Amino acid sequence: MKKLILSFSIIITFTLYAFFSNSKSNSSPQLASSSSDLNIAPPQSIPNGVMFKNGDYTGTIEDVYYGNVQIKAVISNNQLSDVIFLQYPKDKDNSVKISQRAMPILRSEAIKSQSADVDIVSGATETSSGFRKSLGNALAQAQK
Amino acid sequence: MKQTRLIMGMPVTVDIVAPNTDLIIDKVFDYFTYIDNKFSVYKKDSEIMMINRKEISLEKSSSDMQEIFRLAEQTKQETDGYFDIINKSGIYDPSGIVKGWAIYKASKIIEQHGFFDYYVDAGGDIQVNGNNHEGKPWKIGIKNPFNQNEIVKTVCLRNQGIATSGNYIRGQHIYNPKNKSEQITEIVSISVIGPNVYEADRFATPAFAMGKSGIHLIERIKGLEGYIIDSAGIATMTTGFEKYVNN
């Protein structure tokens, strides 16, 4: 039962954070939006009632296979207000083989929101469970 | 018929363009549960954890386990070591390769029952075959890493796989505490299209780990196309990617 409550509260705070970071307009690139009807479900409503103690809480160092992740959670006004990466996997030095080849110029574009009339959506799940663990650990400290 | 269940910690969706296929869909979900019980490092009695605790040797393990280790080694060679199932603590965790492989094998279960218009989606990595419910190629949207209720690109695929690796939740304060002016690689997602989801997935994982040069890994490999998005919202695509784009 305790585990259920803990994982549920972690999921809620995650949703809180995701909503918070999406709503900060100065932190996302401005997208040119094109057409109309997005038939994707609207954001989940933010549940009430999760309260944390103000302060900074450093999570555990977690291993994701290409490096470490460590999170510091910043609580203000009893809510998660920021997530700071103390450690984040760096890319390795470029492989010698790749950098020595002549590479074609690849086309780039600014991403823009499109009509969501699709059958399926491909996106990353948060595959880095190390991130979740470190954040979960920090938030668990904030609840004590 | 379409169903979604939560397995391996992620939503798994199976959609077969035919009625009365619930028994086959059950078999597909059972297969994913079997995979989870065998390969999950979060289940203490999984075969992979028995190997990690040296309770069984690789040589004595199941044929599926040995196949995964063999495929992992092959992928490691092909990516100059960027793909490696052994993590820094010395634990074997093949999840980076098992997901795409399992989806691909699950799709074969559907075909063995005579159905060829379907898709299998596990956490955003997808194998599609044949046509959708409108009799057209499957339309797949790539999620906007900055707003997961939006899509930023649509591709049409048939008999192929697509895998997306990424990290959407990044703080605004990414720094190296030992060298604060050091820039940390700023890519947020890469989507890879391949001849099947296993090939797409096994290269999407290391391509993401390589940062901005990951798109060049995909460009280099025949049969793969990719779309990488950086933290400024600029996407770069491989030279053959546009043939899949739905306009």
CSV table of C-alpha atoms in Angstrom, one decimal:
chain,number,residue,atom,x,y,z
A,1,MET,CA,0.0,0.0,0.0
A,2,LYS,CA,2.8,2.4,0.9
A,3,LYS,CA,4.6,1.6,-2.4
A,4,LEU,CA,1.4,2.4,-4.3
A,5,ILE,CA,1.0,5.7,-2.6
A,6,LEU,CA,4.6,6.6,-3.2
A,7,SER,CA,4.5,5.7,-6.9
A,8,PHE,CA,1.2,7.4,-7.3
A,9,SER,CA,2.6,10.6,-5.7
A,10,ILE,CA,5.6,10.4,-7.9
A,11,ILE,CA,3.4,10.1,-11.0
A,12,ILE,CA,1.4,13.1,-9.9
A,13,THR,CA,4.4,15.2,-9.2
A,14,PHE,CA,5.8,14.2,-12.6
A,15,THR,CA,2.6,15.3,-14.2
A,16,LEU,CA,2.8,18.5,-12.3
A,17,TYR,CA,6.3,19.1,-13.5
A,18,ALA,CA,5.4,18.3,-17.1
A,19,PHE,CA,2.5,20.7,-17.0
A,20,PHE,CA,4.7,23.3,-15.3
A,21,SER,CA,7.5,23.1,-17.9
A,22,ASN,CA,5.0,23.2,-20.8
A,23,SER,CA,3.3,26.3,-19.5
A,24,LYS,CA,6.5,28.3,-19.2
A,25,SER,CA,6.4,30.2,-22.5
A,26,ASN,CA,9.9,31.6,-22.2
A,27,SER,CA,11.5,28.1,-22.1
A,28,SER,CA,10.1,26.5,-25.2
A,29,PRO,CA,10.9,27.5,-28.8
A,30,GLN,CA,8.1,29.4,-30.5
A,31,LEU,CA,6.5,27.1,-33.0
A,32,ALA,CA,4.7,28.3,-36.1
A,33,SER,CA,1.4,26.5,-35.7
A,34,SER,CA,-0.4,25.5,-38.8
A,35,SER,CA,-3.8,24.1,-39.0
A,36,SER,CA,-6.8,23.5,-36.9
A,37,ASP,CA,-8.1,20.5,-35.2
A,38,LEU,CA,-5.7,18.6,-33.0
A,39,ASN,CA,-7.6,15.6,-32.1
A,40,ILE,CA,-5.3,14.6,-29.4
A,41,ALA,CA,-6.6,14.5,-25.8
A,42,PRO,CA,-6.1,17.7,-23.8
A,43,PRO,CA,-3.6,17.9,-21.0
A,44,GLN,CA,-4.6,16.1,-17.8
A,45,SER,CA,-6.0,18.3,-15.2
A,46,ILE,CA,-3.6,19.0,-12.3
A,47,PRO,CA,-4.7,17.2,-9.2
A,48,ASN,CA,-4.6,19.1,-5.9
A,49,GLY,CA,-3.2,18.1,-2.6
A,50,VAL,CA,0.4,17.2,-3.1
A,51,MET,CA,2.5,19.4,-0.8
A,52,PHE,CA,6.2,19.5,-0.3
A,53,LYS,CA,8.4,21.3,2.2
A,54,ASN,CA,10.3,24.3,0.7
A,55,GLY,CA,14.0,23.9,-0.1
A,56,ASP,CA,16.4,22.1,-2.4
A,57,TYR,CA,16.6,18.3,-2.4
A,58,THR,CA,19.3,16.4,-4.1
A,59,GLY,CA,18.4,13.0,-5.5
A,60,THR,CA,20.5,9.9,-5.8
A,61,ILE,CA,23.0,9.5,-8.7
A,62,GLU,CA,21.4,7.0,-11.1
A,63,ASP,CA,23.0,5.1,-13.9
A,64,VAL,CA,21.6,5.3,-17.3
A,65,TYR,CA,23.8,3.2,-19.5
A,66,TYR,CA,25.6,6.0,-21.2
A,67,GLY,CA,26.3,8.0,-18.1
A,68,ASN,CA,24.8,9.3,-14.8
A,69,VAL,CA,21.8,11.3,-14.0
A,70,GLN,CA,21.4,13.3,-10.8
A,71,ILE,CA,18.5,15.6,-10.1
A,72,LYS,CA,18.1,18.5,-7.6
A,73,ALA,CA,14.4,19.3,-7.0
A,74,VAL,CA,13.6,22.9,-5.9
A,75,ILE,CA,10.5,23.3,-3.9
A,76,SER,CA,9.0,26.8,-3.4
A,77,ASN,CA,5.5,27.6,-2.2
A,78,ASN,CA,5.3,23.9,-1.4
A,79,GLN,CA,5.3,22.9,-5.0
A,80,LEU,CA,8.0,21.6,-7.4
A,81,SER,CA,9.3,24.8,-9.0
A,82,ASP,CA,12.4,23.6,-10.7
A,83,VAL,CA,14.4,20.5,-11.6
A,84,ILE,CA,18.1,21.0,-12.0
A,85,PHE,CA,20.4,18.4,-13.5
A,86,LEU,CA,23.5,18.1,-11.4
A,87,GLN,CA,24.7,15.3,-13.6
A,88,TYR,CA,23.6,14.5,-17.1
A,89,PRO,CA,25.2,12.0,-19.6
A,90,LYS,CA,27.7,13.7,-21.9
A,91,ASP,CA,28.2,12.4,-25.3
A,92,LYS,CA,31.5,10.6,-25.8
A,93,ASP,CA,34.1,12.1,-28.0
A,94,ASN,CA,33.1,11.8,-31.6
A,95,SER,CA,34.1,8.5,-33.0
A,96,VAL,CA,37.1,8.8,-35.1
A,97,LYS,CA,35.5,6.9,-38.0
A,98,ILE,CA,32.5,9.2,-38.2
A,99,SER,CA,34.3,12.5,-37.9
A,100,GLN,CA,36.8,11.6,-40.6
A,101,ARG,CA,34.3,10.8,-43.2
A,102,ALA,CA,33.0,13.5,-45.5
A,103,MET,CA,29.5,14.0,-44.4
A,104,PRO,CA,26.7,15.3,-46.7
A,105,ILE,CA,25.0,18.5,-45.6
A,106,LEU,CA,21.7,17.5,-44.1
A,107,ARG,CA,18.6,19.5,-44.4
A,108,SER,CA,17.3,21.3,-41.3
A,109,GLU,CA,14.0,23.0,-40.5
A,110,ALA,CA,12.3,24.6,-37.6
A,111,ILE,CA,9.8,22.2,-36.2
A,112,LYS,CA,6.2,23.2,-36.4
A,113,SER,CA,3.0,21.9,-34.9
A,114,GLN,CA,0.9,20.0,-37.4
A,115,SER,CA,-2.5,18.6,-37.8
A,116,ALA,CA,-2.8,15.5,-35.6
A,117,ASP,CA,-4.9,13.5,-38.0
A,118,VAL,CA,-2.7,10.4,-37.6
A,119,ASP,CA,-3.2,6.7,-36.7
A,120,ILE,CA,-0.3,6.4,-34.3
A,121,VAL,CA,2.2,8.7,-32.4
A,122,SER,CA,5.8,7.9,-32.0
A,123,GLY,CA,7.5,9.5,-29.1
A,124,ALA,CA,10.0,8.8,-26.4
A,125,THR,CA,8.7,7.3,-23.2
A,126,GLU,CA,10.9,8.5,-20.4
A,127,THR,CA,13.2,5.6,-21.0
A,128,SER,CA,15.7,7.0,-18.6
A,129,SER,CA,14.3,5.5,-15.4
A,130,GLY,CA,17.4,6.7,-13.8
A,131,PHE,CA,16.0,10.2,-14.2
A,132,ARG,CA,12.7,9.1,-12.6
A,133,LYS,CA,14.5,7.4,-9.7
A,134,SER,CA,16.7,10.4,-8.9
A,135,LEU,CA,13.8,12.8,-9.1
A,136,GLY,CA,11.6,10.4,-7.1
A,137,ASN,CA,14.3,10.2,-4.4
A,138,ALA,CA,14.6,14.0,-4.2
A,139,LEU,CA,10.8,14.4,-3.9
A,140,ALA,CA,10.6,11.7,-1.3
A,141,GLN,CA,13.0,13.7,0.9
A,142,ALA,CA,10.9,16.8,0.3
A,143,GLN,CA,7.8,15.0,1.7
A,144,LYS,CA,9.4,14.0,5.0
B,1,MET,CA,-9.6,-4.5,-33.2
B,2,LYS,CA,-7.4,-2.4,-31.0
B,3,GLN,CA,-6.3,-2.8,-27.3
B,4,THR,CA,-3.9,-1.1,-25.0
B,5,ARG,CA,-2.4,-2.5,-21.8
B,6,LEU,CA,0.4,-1.4,-19.5
B,7,ILE,CA,3.3,-3.8,-19.7
B,8,MET,CA,7.0,-3.3,-19.1
B,9,GLY,CA,6.1,0.0,-17.5
B,10,MET,CA,4.7,1.4,-20.8
B,11,PRO,CA,1.5,1.4,-22.8
B,12,VAL,CA,1.5,-1.3,-25.4
B,13,THR,CA,-1.1,-1.0,-28.2
B,14,VAL,CA,-2.0,-3.7,-30.7
B,15,ASP,CA,-4.3,-2.8,-33.6
B,16,ILE,CA,-5.3,-5.5,-36.1
B,17,VAL,CA,-7.4,-4.4,-39.0
B,18,ALA,CA,-9.9,-7.3,-38.7
B,19,PRO,CA,-12.8,-8.1,-36.4
B,20,ASN,CA,-12.8,-10.8,-33.7
B,21,THR,CA,-9.1,-10.9,-33.2
B,22,ASP,CA,-9.2,-10.6,-29.4
B,23,LEU,CA,-7.6,-14.0,-28.8
B,24,ILE,CA,-4.7,-13.1,-31.0
B,25,ILE,CA,-4.3,-9.8,-29.3
B,26,ASP,CA,-4.3,-11.7,-25.9
B,27,LYS,CA,-1.4,-13.8,-27.2
B,28,VAL,CA,0.5,-10.7,-28.2
B,29,PHE,CA,0.1,-9.2,-24.7
B,30,ASP,CA,1.0,-12.5,-23.1
B,31,TYR,CA,4.2,-12.5,-25.2
B,32,PHE,CA,5.1,-9.0,-23.8
B,33,THR,CA,4.5,-10.2,-20.3
B,34,TYR,CA,6.8,-13.2,-21.0
B,35,ILE,CA,9.5,-10.7,-22.3
B,36,ASP,CA,9.1,-8.5,-19.2
B,37,ASN,CA,9.5,-11.4,-16.8
B,38,LYS,CA,12.6,-12.5,-18.6
B,39,PHE,CA,14.5,-9.3,-19.3
B,40,SER,CA,13.4,-6.8,-16.7
B,41,VAL,CA,16.2,-5.7,-14.3
B,42,TYR,CA,13.4,-4.4,-12.0
B,43,LYS,CA,12.1,-8.0,-11.4
B,44,LYS,CA,14.4,-9.8,-9.0
B,45,ASP,CA,13.5,-13.2,-10.3
B,46,SER,CA,13.9,-12.4,-14.0
B,47,GLU,CA,16.4,-14.4,-16.0
B,48,ILE,CA,18.6,-11.4,-16.6
B,49,MET,CA,18.9,-10.7,-12.9
B,50,MET,CA,19.8,-14.4,-12.3
B,51,ILE,CA,22.6,-13.8,-14.9
B,52,ASN,CA,23.6,-10.6,-13.1
B,53,ARG,CA,23.8,-12.4,-9.8
B,54,LYS,CA,25.8,-15.2,-11.6
B,55,GLU,CA,23.2,-17.7,-10.5
B,56,ILE,CA,23.2,-19.0,-14.1
B,57,SER,CA,25.7,-18.5,-16.8
B,58,LEU,CA,25.0,-17.2,-20.2
B,59,GLU,CA,25.8,-20.5,-21.8
B,60,LYS,CA,23.1,-22.2,-19.7
B,61,SER,CA,20.5,-19.5,-20.2
B,62,SER,CA,17.5,-19.7,-22.5
B,63,SER,CA,17.8,-19.4,-26.3
B,64,ASP,CA,16.0,-16.0,-26.3
B,65,MET,CA,18.6,-14.7,-23.7
B,66,GLN,CA,21.5,-15.9,-25.8
B,67,GLU,CA,20.0,-14.4,-28.9
B,68,ILE,CA,19.7,-11.0,-27.2
B,69,PHE,CA,23.3,-11.1,-26.0
B,70,ARG,CA,24.5,-12.0,-29.5
B,71,LEU,CA,22.4,-9.2,-31.1
B,72,ALA,CA,23.7,-6.7,-28.4
B,73,GLU,CA,27.3,-7.6,-29.2
B,74,GLN,CA,26.6,-7.1,-32.9
B,75,THR,CA,25.0,-3.7,-32.3
B,76,LYS,CA,27.9,-2.7,-30.1
B,77,GLN,CA,30.4,-3.4,-32.9
B,78,GLU,CA,28.3,-1.5,-35.4
B,79,THR,CA,28.1,1.6,-33.2
B,80,ASP,CA,31.7,1.7,-32.2
B,81,GLY,CA,30.7,0.9,-28.6
B,82,TYR,CA,28.0,3.6,-28.2
B,83,PHE,CA,25.5,0.8,-27.6
B,84,ASP,CA,26.5,-1.4,-24.7
B,85,ILE,CA,24.1,-3.4,-22.5
B,86,ILE,CA,26.5,-3.4,-19.6
B,87,ASN,CA,26.0,-0.2,-17.6
B,88,LYS,CA,28.5,1.6,-15.4
B,89,SER,CA,27.7,-0.5,-12.3
B,90,GLY,CA,28.5,-3.7,-14.3
B,91,ILE,CA,24.9,-4.8,-14.5
B,92,TYR,CA,23.6,-6.2,-17.8
B,93,ASP,CA,20.5,-4.3,-18.9
B,94,PRO,CA,19.5,-5.2,-22.4
B,95,SER,CA,16.3,-3.1,-22.4
B,96,GLY,CA,17.7,-0.8,-25.2
B,97,ILE,CA,17.6,-3.7,-27.6
B,98,VAL,CA,14.9,-6.0,-26.2
B,99,LYS,CA,12.0,-3.5,-26.8
B,100,GLY,CA,12.4,-3.3,-30.6
B,101,TRP,CA,13.2,-7.0,-30.9
B,102,ALA,CA,10.1,-8.0,-28.8
B,103,ILE,CA,7.8,-5.7,-30.8
B,104,TYR,CA,9.1,-7.3,-34.0
B,105,LYS,CA,8.6,-10.8,-32.7
B,106,ALA,CA,5.1,-9.9,-31.4
B,107,SER,CA,4.2,-8.7,-34.9
B,108,LYS,CA,5.2,-12.1,-36.3
B,109,ILE,CA,2.7,-13.8,-33.9
B,110,ILE,CA,0.0,-11.7,-35.7
B,111,GLU,CA,1.2,-12.7,-39.1
B,112,GLN,CA,1.4,-16.4,-38.1
B,113,HIS,CA,-2.4,-16.2,-37.6
B,114,GLY,CA,-2.8,-14.8,-41.1
B,115,PHE,CA,-3.3,-11.1,-40.5
B,116,PHE,CA,-1.1,-8.6,-42.3
B,117,ASP,CA,-2.7,-5.2,-41.7
B,118,TYR,CA,-1.8,-4.2,-38.1
B,119,TYR,CA,0.5,-2.2,-35.9
B,120,VAL,CA,2.2,-3.0,-32.6
B,121,ASP,CA,3.2,0.0,-30.5
B,122,ALA,CA,5.2,-0.3,-27.3
B,123,GLY,CA,6.0,3.1,-25.7
B,124,GLY,CA,6.2,4.9,-29.0
B,125,ASP,CA,8.3,2.4,-30.9
B,126,ILE,CA,6.1,0.9,-33.6
B,127,GLN,CA,6.0,-1.9,-36.1
B,128,VAL,CA,3.5,-1.3,-38.9
B,129,ASN,CA,2.4,-3.7,-41.6
B,130,GLY,CA,0.0,-3.4,-44.5
B,131,ASN,CA,-2.7,-0.8,-44.5
B,132,ASN,CA,-4.7,1.1,-41.8
B,133,HIS,CA,-8.5,1.0,-41.3
B,134,GLU,CA,-9.0,3.2,-44.4
B,135,GLY,CA,-6.9,0.9,-46.6
B,136,LYS,CA,-4.0,3.4,-46.7
B,137,PRO,CA,-0.4,3.3,-45.4
B,138,TRP,CA,-0.2,3.9,-41.6
B,139,LYS,CA,0.1,7.6,-40.7
B,140,ILE,CA,2.5,8.2,-37.8
B,141,GLY,CA,3.0,11.5,-36.1
B,142,ILE,CA,6.3,12.4,-34.4
B,143,LYS,CA,5.7,13.9,-31.0
B,144,ASN,CA,6.7,17.5,-30.3
B,145,PRO,CA,9.4,17.1,-27.6
B,146,PHE,CA,8.3,20.5,-26.1
B,147,ASN,CA,4.6,19.8,-26.0
B,148,GLN,CA,3.6,16.1,-26.0
B,149,ASN,CA,0.1,16.9,-27.0
B,150,GLU,CA,1.3,18.0,-30.4
B,151,ILE,CA,3.0,16.4,-33.3
B,152,VAL,CA,5.6,18.1,-35.5
B,153,LYS,CA,6.0,15.7,-38.5
B,154,THR,CA,3.9,13.0,-40.1
B,155,VAL,CA,5.3,10.0,-42.0
B,156,CYS,CA,3.5,7.3,-43.9
B,157,LEU,CA,4.9,3.8,-43.5
B,158,ARG,CA,4.0,0.3,-44.6
B,159,ASN,CA,5.9,-2.8,-43.4
B,160,GLN,CA,8.4,-0.8,-41.5
B,161,GLY,CA,9.4,0.3,-38.0
B,162,ILE,CA,9.9,3.6,-36.3
B,163,ALA,CA,11.6,4.2,-33.0
B,164,THR,CA,12.0,7.4,-31.1
B,165,SER,CA,14.7,7.9,-28.4
B,166,GLY,CA,14.7,11.1,-26.4
B,167,ASN,CA,14.5,13.0,-23.2
B,168,TYR,CA,11.8,15.5,-23.1
B,169,ILE,CA,12.1,16.6,-19.5
B,170,ARG,CA,15.2,18.7,-19.2
B,171,GLY,CA,15.7,21.5,-16.8
B,172,GLN,CA,16.8,24.9,-17.9
B,173,HIS,CA,19.9,24.6,-15.8
B,174,ILE,CA,22.0,21.9,-17.4
B,175,TYR,CA,25.6,22.4,-16.4
B,176,ASN,CA,28.7,20.4,-15.6
B,177,PRO,CA,29.5,21.3,-12.0
B,178,LYS,CA,33.2,20.8,-12.7
B,179,ASN,CA,33.2,23.2,-15.7
B,180,LYS,CA,30.3,25.5,-15.8
B,181,SER,CA,30.9,26.9,-19.2
B,182,GLU,CA,30.9,23.5,-20.8
B,183,GLN,CA,28.1,23.0,-23.1
B,184,ILE,CA,26.2,19.8,-22.7
B,185,THR,CA,24.8,18.2,-25.8
B,186,GLU,CA,21.4,19.7,-26.6
B,187,ILE,CA,19.3,17.2,-28.5
B,188,VAL,CA,15.9,16.2,-27.3
B,189,SER,CA,14.8,13.5,-29.6
B,190,ILE,CA,15.7,11.3,-32.5
B,191,SER,CA,13.2,9.3,-34.6
B,192,VAL,CA,14.6,6.5,-36.7
B,193,ILE,CA,12.7,4.7,-39.6
B,194,GLY,CA,14.0,1.3,-40.5
B,195,PRO,CA,13.0,-1.9,-42.4
B,196,ASN,CA,11.5,-3.1,-39.1
B,197,VAL,CA,11.2,-1.8,-35.6
B,198,TYR,CA,14.1,-3.9,-34.3
B,199,GLU,CA,16.6,-2.2,-36.7
B,200,ALA,CA,15.1,1.2,-36.0
B,201,ASP,CA,15.2,0.8,-32.2
B,202,ARG,CA,18.7,-0.6,-31.8
B,203,PHE,CA,20.2,2.4,-33.6
B,204,ALA,CA,17.9,5.0,-32.2
B,205,THR,CA,19.2,4.3,-28.7
B,206,PRO,CA,22.9,4.9,-29.4
B,207,ALA,CA,22.2,7.6,-31.9
B,208,PHE,CA,20.6,9.6,-29.1
B,209,ALA,CA,23.5,8.9,-26.9
B,210,MET,CA,25.8,10.5,-29.5
B,211,GLY,CA,24.2,13.9,-29.3
B,212,LYS,CA,24.1,16.0,-32.5
B,213,SER,CA,26.3,13.6,-34.4
B,214,GLY,CA,23.7,10.8,-33.9
B,215,ILE,CA,21.9,11.8,-37.1
B,216,HIS,CA,25.1,11.1,-39.0
B,217,LEU,CA,25.2,7.6,-37.7
B,218,ILE,CA,21.7,7.1,-39.1
B,219,GLU,CA,22.7,8.7,-42.4
B,220,ARG,CA,25.7,6.4,-42.6
B,221,ILE,CA,23.6,3.2,-42.3
B,222,LYS,CA,21.8,2.0,-45.4
B,223,GLY,CA,18.1,1.4,-44.9
B,224,LEU,CA,17.7,3.8,-42.0
B,225,GLU,CA,16.3,7.3,-42.1
B,226,GLY,CA,16.2,9.7,-39.2
B,227,TYR,CA,14.8,13.0,-37.8
B,228,ILE,CA,16.6,14.6,-34.9
B,229,ILE,CA,15.4,17.6,-32.9
B,230,ASP,CA,17.6,19.8,-30.8
B,231,SER,CA,16.7,21.9,-27.8
B,232,ALA,CA,16.2,25.0,-29.9
B,233,GLY,CA,13.5,23.2,-31.9
B,234,ILE,CA,15.6,22.7,-35.0
B,235,ALA,CA,15.2,19.4,-36.7
B,236,THR,CA,17.7,17.8,-39.1
B,237,MET,CA,16.9,14.9,-41.3
B,238,THR,CA,18.8,12.3,-43.3
B,239,THR,CA,18.9,12.6,-47.0
B,240,GLY,CA,16.3,9.9,-47.7
B,241,PHE,CA,13.8,10.9,-44.9
B,242,GLU,CA,11.6,13.1,-47.0
B,243,LYS,CA,10.2,10.2,-49.1
B,244,TYR,CA,8.2,9.2,-46.0
B,245,VAL,CA,6.9,12.6,-45.2
B,246,ASN,CA,3.1,13.1,-45.6
B,247,ASN,CA,2.3,16.5,-46.9
